[in-house]
Each structure stands twice: as C-alpha cells, then as structure tokens.
PDB file of C-alpha atoms in Angstrom:
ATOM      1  CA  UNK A   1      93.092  86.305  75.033  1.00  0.00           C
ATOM      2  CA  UNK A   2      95.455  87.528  78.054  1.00  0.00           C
ATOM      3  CA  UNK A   3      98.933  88.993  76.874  1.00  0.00           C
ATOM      4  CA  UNK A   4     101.471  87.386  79.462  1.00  0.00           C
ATOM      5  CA  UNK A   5     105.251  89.078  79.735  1.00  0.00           C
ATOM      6  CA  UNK A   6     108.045  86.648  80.404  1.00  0.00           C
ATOM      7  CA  UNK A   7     111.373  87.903  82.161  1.00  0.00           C
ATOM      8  CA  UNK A   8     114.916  86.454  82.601  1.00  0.00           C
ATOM      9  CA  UNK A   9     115.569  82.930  82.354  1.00  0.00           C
ATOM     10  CA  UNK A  10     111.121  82.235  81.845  1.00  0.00           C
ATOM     11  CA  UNK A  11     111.251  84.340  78.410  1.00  0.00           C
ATOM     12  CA  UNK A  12     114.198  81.586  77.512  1.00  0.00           C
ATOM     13  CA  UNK A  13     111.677  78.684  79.289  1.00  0.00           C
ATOM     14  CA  UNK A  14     108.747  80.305  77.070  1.00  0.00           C
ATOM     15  CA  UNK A  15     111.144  81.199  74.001  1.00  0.00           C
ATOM     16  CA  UNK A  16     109.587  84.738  74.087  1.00  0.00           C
ATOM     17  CA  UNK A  17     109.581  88.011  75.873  1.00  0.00           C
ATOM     18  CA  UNK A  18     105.474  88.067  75.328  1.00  0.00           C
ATOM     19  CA  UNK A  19     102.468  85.887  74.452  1.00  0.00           C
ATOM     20  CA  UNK A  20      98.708  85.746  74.279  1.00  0.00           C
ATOM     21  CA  UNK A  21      96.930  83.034  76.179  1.00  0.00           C
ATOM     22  CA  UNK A  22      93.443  81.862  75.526  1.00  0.00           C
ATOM     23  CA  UNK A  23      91.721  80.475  78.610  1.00  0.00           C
ATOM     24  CA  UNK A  24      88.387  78.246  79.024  1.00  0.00           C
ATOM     25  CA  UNK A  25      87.392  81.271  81.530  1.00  0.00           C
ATOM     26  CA  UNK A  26      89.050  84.421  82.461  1.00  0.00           C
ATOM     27  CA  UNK A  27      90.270  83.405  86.111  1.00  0.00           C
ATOM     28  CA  UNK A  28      93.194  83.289  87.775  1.00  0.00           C
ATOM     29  CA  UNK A  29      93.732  79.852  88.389  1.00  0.00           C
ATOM     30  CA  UNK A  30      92.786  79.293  85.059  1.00  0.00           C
ATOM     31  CA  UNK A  31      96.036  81.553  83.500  1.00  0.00           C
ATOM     32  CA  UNK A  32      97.923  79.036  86.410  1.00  0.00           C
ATOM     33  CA  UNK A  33      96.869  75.671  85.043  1.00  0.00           C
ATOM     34  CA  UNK A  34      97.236  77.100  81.677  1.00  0.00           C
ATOM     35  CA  UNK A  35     101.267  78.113  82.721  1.00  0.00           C
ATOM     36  CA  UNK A  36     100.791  75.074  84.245  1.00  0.00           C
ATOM     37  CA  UNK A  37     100.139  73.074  80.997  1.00  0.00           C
ATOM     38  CA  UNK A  38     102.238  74.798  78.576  1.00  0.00           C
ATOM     39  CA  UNK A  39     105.984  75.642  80.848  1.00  0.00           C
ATOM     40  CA  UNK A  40     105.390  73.370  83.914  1.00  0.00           C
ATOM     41  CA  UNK A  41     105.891  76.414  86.053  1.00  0.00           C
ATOM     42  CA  UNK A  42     104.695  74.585  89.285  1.00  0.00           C
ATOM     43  CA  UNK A  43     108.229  73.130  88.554  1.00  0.00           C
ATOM     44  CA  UNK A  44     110.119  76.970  88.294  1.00  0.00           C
ATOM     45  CA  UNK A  45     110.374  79.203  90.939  1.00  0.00           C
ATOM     46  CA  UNK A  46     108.859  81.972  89.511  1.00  0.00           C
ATOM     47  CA  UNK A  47     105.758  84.115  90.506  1.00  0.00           C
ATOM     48  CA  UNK A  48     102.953  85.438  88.732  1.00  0.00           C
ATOM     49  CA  UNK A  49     102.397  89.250  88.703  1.00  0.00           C
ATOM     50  CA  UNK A  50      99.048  91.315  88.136  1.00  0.00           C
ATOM     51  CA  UNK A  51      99.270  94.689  87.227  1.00  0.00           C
ATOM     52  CA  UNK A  52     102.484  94.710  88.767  1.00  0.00           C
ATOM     53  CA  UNK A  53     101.701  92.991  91.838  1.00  0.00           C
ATOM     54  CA  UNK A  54     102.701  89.320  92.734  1.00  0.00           C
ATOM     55  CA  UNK A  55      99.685  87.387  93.761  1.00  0.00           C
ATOM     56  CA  UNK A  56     100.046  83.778  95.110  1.00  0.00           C
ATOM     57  CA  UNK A  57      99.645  81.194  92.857  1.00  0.00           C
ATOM     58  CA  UNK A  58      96.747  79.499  95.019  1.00  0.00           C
ATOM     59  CA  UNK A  59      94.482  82.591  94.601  1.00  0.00           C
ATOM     60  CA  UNK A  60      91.415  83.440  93.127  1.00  0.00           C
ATOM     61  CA  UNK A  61      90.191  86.154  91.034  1.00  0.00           C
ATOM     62  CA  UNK A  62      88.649  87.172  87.819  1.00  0.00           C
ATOM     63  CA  UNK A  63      90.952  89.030  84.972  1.00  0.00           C
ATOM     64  CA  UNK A  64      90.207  91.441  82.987  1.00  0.00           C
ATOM     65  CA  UNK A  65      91.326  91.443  79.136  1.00  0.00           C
ATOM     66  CA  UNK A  66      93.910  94.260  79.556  1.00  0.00           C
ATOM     67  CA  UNK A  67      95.234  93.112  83.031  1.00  0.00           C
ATOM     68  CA  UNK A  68      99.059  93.476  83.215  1.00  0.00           C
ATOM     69  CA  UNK A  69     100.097  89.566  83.464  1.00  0.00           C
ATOM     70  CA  UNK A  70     104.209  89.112  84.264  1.00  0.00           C
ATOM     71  CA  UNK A  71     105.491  85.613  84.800  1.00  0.00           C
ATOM     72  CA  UNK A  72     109.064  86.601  87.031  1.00  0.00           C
ATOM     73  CA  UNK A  73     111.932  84.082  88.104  1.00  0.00           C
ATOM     74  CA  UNK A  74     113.810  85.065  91.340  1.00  0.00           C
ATOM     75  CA  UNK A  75     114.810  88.738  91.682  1.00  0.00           C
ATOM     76  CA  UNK A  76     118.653  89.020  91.384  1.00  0.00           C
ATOM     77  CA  UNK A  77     119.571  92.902  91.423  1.00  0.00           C
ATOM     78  CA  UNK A  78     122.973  94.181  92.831  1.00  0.00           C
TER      79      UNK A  78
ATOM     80  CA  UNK B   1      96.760 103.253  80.560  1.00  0.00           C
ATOM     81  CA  UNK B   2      95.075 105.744  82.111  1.00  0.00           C
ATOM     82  CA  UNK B   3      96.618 109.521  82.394  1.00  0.00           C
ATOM     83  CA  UNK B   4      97.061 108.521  86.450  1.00  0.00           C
ATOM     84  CA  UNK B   5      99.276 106.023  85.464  1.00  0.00           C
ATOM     85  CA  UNK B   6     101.407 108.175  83.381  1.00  0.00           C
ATOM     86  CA  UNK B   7     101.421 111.273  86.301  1.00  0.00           C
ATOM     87  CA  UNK B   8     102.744 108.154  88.781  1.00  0.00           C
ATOM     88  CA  UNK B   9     105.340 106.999  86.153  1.00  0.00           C
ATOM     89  CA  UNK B  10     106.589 110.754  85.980  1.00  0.00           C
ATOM     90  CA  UNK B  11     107.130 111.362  89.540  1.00  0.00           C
ATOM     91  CA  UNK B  12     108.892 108.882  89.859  1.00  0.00           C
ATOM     92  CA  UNK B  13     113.242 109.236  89.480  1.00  0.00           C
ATOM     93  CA  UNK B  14     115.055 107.909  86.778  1.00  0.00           C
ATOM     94  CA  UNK B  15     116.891 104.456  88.307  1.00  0.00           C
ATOM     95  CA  UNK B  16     117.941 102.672  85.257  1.00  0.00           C
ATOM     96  CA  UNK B  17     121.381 103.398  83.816  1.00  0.00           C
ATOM     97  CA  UNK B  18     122.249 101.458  80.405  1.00  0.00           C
ATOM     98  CA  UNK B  19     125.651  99.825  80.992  1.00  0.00           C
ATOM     99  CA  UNK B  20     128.176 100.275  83.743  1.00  0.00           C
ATOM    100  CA  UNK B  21     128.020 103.097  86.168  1.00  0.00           C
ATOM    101  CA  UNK B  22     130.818 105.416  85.903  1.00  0.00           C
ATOM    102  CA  UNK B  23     132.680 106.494  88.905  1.00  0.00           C
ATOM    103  CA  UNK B  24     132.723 110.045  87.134  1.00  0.00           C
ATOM    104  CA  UNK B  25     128.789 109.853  87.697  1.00  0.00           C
ATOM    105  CA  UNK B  26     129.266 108.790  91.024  1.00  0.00           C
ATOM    106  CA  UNK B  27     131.207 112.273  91.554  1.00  0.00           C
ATOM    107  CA  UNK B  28     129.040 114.303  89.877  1.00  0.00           C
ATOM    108  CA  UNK B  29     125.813 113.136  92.236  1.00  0.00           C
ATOM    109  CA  UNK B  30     128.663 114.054  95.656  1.00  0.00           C
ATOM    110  CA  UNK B  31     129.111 117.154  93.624  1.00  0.00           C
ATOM    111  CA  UNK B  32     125.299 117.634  93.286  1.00  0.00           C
ATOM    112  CA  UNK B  33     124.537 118.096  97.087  1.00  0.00           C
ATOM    113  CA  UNK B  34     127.175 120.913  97.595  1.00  0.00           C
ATOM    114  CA  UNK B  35     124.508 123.370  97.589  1.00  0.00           C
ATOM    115  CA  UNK B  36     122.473 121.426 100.652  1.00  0.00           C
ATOM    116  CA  UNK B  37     123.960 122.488 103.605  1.00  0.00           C
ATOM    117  CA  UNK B  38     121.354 121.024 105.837  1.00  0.00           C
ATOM    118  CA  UNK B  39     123.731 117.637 105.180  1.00  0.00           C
ATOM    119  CA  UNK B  40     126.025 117.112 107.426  1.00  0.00           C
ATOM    120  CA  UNK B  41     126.549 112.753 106.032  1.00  0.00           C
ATOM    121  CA  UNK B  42     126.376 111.476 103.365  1.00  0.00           C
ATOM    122  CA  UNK B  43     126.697 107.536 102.938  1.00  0.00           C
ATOM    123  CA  UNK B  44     127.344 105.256  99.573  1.00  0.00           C
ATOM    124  CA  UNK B  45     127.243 102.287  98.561  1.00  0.00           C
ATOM    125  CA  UNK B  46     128.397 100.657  95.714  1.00  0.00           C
ATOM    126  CA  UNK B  47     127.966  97.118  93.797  1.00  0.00           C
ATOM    127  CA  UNK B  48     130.775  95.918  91.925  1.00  0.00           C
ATOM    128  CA  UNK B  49     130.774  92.768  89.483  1.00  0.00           C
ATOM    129  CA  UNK B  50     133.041  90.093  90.918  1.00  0.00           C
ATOM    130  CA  UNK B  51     134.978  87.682  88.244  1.00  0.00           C
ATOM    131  CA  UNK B  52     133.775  84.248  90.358  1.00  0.00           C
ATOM    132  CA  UNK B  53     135.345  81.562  88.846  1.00  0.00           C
ATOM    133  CA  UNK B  54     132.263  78.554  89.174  1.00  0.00           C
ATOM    134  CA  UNK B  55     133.460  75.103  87.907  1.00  0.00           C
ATOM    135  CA  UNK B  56     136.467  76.308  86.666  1.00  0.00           C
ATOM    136  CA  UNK B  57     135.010  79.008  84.536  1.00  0.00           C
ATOM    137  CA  UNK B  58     135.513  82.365  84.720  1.00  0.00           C
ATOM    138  CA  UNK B  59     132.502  84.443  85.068  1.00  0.00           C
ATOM    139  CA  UNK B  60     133.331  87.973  82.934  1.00  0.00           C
ATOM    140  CA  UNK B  61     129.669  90.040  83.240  1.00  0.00           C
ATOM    141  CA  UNK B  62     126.596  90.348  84.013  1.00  0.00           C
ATOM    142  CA  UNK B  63     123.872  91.146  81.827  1.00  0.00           C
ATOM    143  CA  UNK B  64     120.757  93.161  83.710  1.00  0.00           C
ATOM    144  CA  UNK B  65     117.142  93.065  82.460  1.00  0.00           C
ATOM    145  CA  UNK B  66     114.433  94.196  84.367  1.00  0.00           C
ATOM    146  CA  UNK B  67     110.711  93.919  84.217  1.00  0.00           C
ATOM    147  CA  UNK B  68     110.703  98.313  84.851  1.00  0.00           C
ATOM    148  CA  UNK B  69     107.062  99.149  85.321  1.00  0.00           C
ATOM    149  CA  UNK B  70     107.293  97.214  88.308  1.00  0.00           C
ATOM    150  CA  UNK B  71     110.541  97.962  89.246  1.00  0.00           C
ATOM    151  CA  UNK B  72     109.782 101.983  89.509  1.00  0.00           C
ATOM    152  CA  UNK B  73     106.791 100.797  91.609  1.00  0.00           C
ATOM    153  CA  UNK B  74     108.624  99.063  93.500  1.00  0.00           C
ATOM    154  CA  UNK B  75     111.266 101.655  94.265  1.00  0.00           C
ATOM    155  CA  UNK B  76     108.983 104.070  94.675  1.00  0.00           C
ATOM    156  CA  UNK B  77     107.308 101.960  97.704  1.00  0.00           C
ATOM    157  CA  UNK B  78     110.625 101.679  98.911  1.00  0.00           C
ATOM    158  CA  UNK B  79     111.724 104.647  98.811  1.00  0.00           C
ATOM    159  CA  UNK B  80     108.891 106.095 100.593  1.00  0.00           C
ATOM    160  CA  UNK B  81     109.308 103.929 103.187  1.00  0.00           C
ATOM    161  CA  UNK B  82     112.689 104.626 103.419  1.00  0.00           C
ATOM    162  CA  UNK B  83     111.956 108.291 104.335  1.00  0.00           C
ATOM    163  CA  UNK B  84     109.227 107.344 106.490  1.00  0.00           C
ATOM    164  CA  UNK B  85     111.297 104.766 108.698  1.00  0.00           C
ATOM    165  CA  UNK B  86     114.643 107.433 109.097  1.00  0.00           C
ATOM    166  CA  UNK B  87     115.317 111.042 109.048  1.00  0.00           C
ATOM    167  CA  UNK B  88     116.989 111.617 105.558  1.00  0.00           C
ATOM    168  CA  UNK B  89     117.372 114.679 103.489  1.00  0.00           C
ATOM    169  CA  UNK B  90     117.921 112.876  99.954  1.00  0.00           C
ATOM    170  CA  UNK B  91     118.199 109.230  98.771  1.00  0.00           C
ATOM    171  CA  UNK B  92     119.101 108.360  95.302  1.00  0.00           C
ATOM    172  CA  UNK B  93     119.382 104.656  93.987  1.00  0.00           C
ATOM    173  CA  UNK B  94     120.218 103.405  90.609  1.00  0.00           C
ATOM    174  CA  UNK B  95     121.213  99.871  88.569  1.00  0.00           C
ATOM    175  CA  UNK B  96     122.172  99.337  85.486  1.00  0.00           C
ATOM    176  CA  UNK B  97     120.505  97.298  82.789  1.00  0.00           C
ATOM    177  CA  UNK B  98     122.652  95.590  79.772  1.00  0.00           C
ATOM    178  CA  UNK B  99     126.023  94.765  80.324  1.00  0.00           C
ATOM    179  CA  UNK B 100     128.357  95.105  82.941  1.00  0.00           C
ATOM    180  CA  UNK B 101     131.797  93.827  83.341  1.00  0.00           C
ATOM    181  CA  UNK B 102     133.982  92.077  85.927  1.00  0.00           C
ATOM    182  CA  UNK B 103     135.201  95.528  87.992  1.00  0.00           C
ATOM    183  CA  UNK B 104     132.349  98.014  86.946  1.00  0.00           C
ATOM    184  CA  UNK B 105     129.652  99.343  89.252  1.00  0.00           C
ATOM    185  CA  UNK B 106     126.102  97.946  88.865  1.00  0.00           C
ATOM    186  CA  UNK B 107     124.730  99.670  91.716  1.00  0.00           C
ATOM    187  CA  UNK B 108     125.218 102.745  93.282  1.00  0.00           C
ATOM    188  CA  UNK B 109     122.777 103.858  96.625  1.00  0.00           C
ATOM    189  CA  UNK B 110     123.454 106.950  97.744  1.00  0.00           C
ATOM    190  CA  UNK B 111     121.613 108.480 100.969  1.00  0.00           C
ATOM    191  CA  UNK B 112     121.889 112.165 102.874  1.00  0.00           C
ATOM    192  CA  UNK B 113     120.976 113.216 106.156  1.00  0.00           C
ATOM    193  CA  UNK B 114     121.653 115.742 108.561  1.00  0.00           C
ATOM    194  CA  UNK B 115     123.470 114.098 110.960  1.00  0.00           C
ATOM    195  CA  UNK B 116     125.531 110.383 110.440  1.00  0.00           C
ATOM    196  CA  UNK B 117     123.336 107.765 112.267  1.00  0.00           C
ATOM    197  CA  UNK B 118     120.570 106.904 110.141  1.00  0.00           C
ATOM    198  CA  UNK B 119     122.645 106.982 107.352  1.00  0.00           C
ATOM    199  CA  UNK B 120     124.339 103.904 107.378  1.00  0.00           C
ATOM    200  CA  UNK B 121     121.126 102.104 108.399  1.00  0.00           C
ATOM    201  CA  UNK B 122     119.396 103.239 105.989  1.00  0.00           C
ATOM    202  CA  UNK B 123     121.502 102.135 102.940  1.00  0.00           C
ATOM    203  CA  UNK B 124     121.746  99.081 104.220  1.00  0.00           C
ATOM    204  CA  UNK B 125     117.494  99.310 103.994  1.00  0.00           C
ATOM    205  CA  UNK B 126     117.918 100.174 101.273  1.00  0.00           C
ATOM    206  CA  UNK B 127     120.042  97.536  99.529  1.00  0.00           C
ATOM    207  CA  UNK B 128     118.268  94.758 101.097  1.00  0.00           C
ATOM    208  CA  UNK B 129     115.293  95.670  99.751  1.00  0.00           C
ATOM    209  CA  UNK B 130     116.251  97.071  96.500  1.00  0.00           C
ATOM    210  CA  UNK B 131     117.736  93.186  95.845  1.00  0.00           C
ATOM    211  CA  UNK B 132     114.632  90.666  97.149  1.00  0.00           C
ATOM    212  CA  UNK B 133     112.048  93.138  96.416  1.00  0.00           C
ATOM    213  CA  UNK B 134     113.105  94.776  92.789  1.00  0.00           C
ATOM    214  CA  UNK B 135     111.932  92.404  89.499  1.00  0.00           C
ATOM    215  CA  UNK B 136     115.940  92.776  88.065  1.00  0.00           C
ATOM    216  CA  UNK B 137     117.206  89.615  86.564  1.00  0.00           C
ATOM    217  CA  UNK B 138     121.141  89.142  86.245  1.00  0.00           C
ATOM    218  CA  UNK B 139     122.240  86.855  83.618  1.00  0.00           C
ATOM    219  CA  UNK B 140     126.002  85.941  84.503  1.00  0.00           C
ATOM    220  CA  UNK B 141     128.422  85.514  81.087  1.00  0.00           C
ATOM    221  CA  UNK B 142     131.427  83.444  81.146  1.00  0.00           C
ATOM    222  CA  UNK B 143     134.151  83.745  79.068  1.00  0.00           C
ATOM    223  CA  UNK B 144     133.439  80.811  77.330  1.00  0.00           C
ATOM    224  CA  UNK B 145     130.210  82.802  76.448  1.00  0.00           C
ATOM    225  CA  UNK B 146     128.572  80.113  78.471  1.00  0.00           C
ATOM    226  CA  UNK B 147     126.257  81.784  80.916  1.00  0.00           C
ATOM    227  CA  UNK B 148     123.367  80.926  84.264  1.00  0.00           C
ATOM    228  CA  UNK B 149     120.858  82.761  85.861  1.00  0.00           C
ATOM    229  CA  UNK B 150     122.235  85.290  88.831  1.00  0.00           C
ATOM    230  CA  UNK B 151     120.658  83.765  92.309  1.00  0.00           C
ATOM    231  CA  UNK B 152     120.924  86.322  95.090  1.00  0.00           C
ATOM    232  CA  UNK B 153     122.417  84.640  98.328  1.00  0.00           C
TER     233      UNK B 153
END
C-alpha cells in the first residue's frame, strides 16, 4: 500500500486530503494508471510528486513503501 | 524521517503566516534591519487580494493551502539561488495560509543589499518563482460563498 496526499481542488476530485493505494507492482507508472483508473487525472492538470519532487508522468521507477507520493493541481501562490 | 531531514527542515525560515499579513509586521521586519548598516536598499513587495468581480460575482477572499514540506524545499532552492545569482545582504519571503480578505496582504518579499541595483531584480526573481515554482493552492470565495480554484496568469 502507497499513502498518496491530495492538495487543492484534487483532495475535492479525490474527496480526501490522503489515501492508501494498493498496486499490482510497486512502480511508477503503475501509481499513474492506478490515478489513472480511480480520478481520471490524465484529464486534470495536476502533477505527481515523489518525495517532494515532481517527476513526469511518463517515467519510470520503482517505489518504495514509505515514498512521499503528492498528487498537486497548478501552483497558484501570491 | 530520518534526523537529516529534520536538521534541513530546521534551517530552514519560517514562511507561512496563518491569515492576513499585517502591515504592523511588515514594519517591524523594516524595523528589524536598523542594526545592518552594511544596507544601503532595501526593496518590498507586497501581494494584495483584489475583489474581481467574475460573472457578476464578487470575489471576497482567498483561502491558501499549501502542500509545506515541499514548499520550504522549494524556497529554500530558491532562495539559495537567489543569493547566488545577486549580491544581497538579507532576503525574507512569506505567504499566508487560511484566509485572506479582499484588501489584506498575502505576500510580502522583502530583499536587502548594499547598494539599490540588484534589489529590484531580485524581488522580481523572487516573486516569479515563489508563484510557478511554490506547491500553494488559492481557493477564491465569493460572496455568495460560491468559490473556484485560483489560476496564476
């Protein structure tokens, strides 16, 4: 299970601030066609965030269980 | 999280302000660099919450959240490239979170250097980056308590 954090108008999209996913395998793309599946994000404009870093949604890597996951719409300080 | 974490989370400065900033606090951070005298400018600026009027309605606050781990990474980045890029003495930024109304502050940048030039560059830097680069999501309130998403133009 990956705990996900939802800001601004995606925690109102995923009704919730935070979640826990389960995934058929603990990569990246997998947690994206998972977001996918549940929120249609491929229709948002939001990014995905690792530990605090935004990685492109076409990327690949493993995750680890306590991996910082963020889904983030459009940045709208000032 | 590992005690590194915590040691990079405690260097860095306090951004987040619940509410509106007050102009009093404003003063009291001019008041603050008396005691440098290497500062010869000092340049500020300040966000302000506009009352836009969008179909009609009238837009009354914004409410601020912020995702902050990232945000003080974020800043931090900044803000070190910030003193890398121009000669500065000090640079202080902050934003609220939670509510602000229509004619309060929201965001107050405040940079220091010896001489004027680089100072208005610099906040200007500073700004830009602070608003496409810094995970702070502005939820606009109507007076109709109807509300949208903040887009930054």
């Amino acid at each position: 299970m990956l705990r996900i954090k939802y800001f601004g108008v995606m925690a109102e999209v995923a009704r919730c601030d935070e979640e826990k996913l389960a995934l058929k395998d603990k990569s990246f793309s997998s947690l994206i066609s998972a977001l996918h599946e549940k929120y249609a994000i491929y229709n948002l404009p939001v990014q995905v965030a690792v530990n605090r870093k935004i990685r492109k949604q076409n990327e690949n890597f493993n995750l680890e269980e306590n991996d910082e996951i963020a889904v983030l719409p459009p940045f709208s300080g000032g | 999280m590992t005690s590194i974490y915590y040691k990079k989370i405690n260097e860095m400065k306090k951004v987040f302000i619940e509410g509106a900033i007050q102009p009093g606090f404003v003063a009291e951070a001019i008041a603050k660099h008396q005691s440098k005298k290497n500062i010869g400018a000092h340049n500020i600026f300040l966000g302000q919450i506009r009352a836009d009027e969008v179909d009609g309605k009238q837009m009354n606050a914004i409410t601020y959240s912020a995702y902050e781990e990232m945000a003080a990474e974020k800043l931090h980045e900044i803000r070190e490239d910030a003193f890398a890029k121009f000669n500065l003495t000090c640079m202080h930024i902050y934003h609220s979170l939670g509510k602000v109304k229509a004619g309060e502050l929201c965001f107050f940048v405040f940079v220091s250097s010896k001489r004027r030039k680089q100072v208005y560059q610099a906040t200007e830097y500073l700004v830009n980056r602070v608003k496409s680069e810094v995970p702070i999501f502005g939820k606009e309130i109507f007076a109709s308590k109807e509300f949208q998403w903040k887009v930054n133009v």
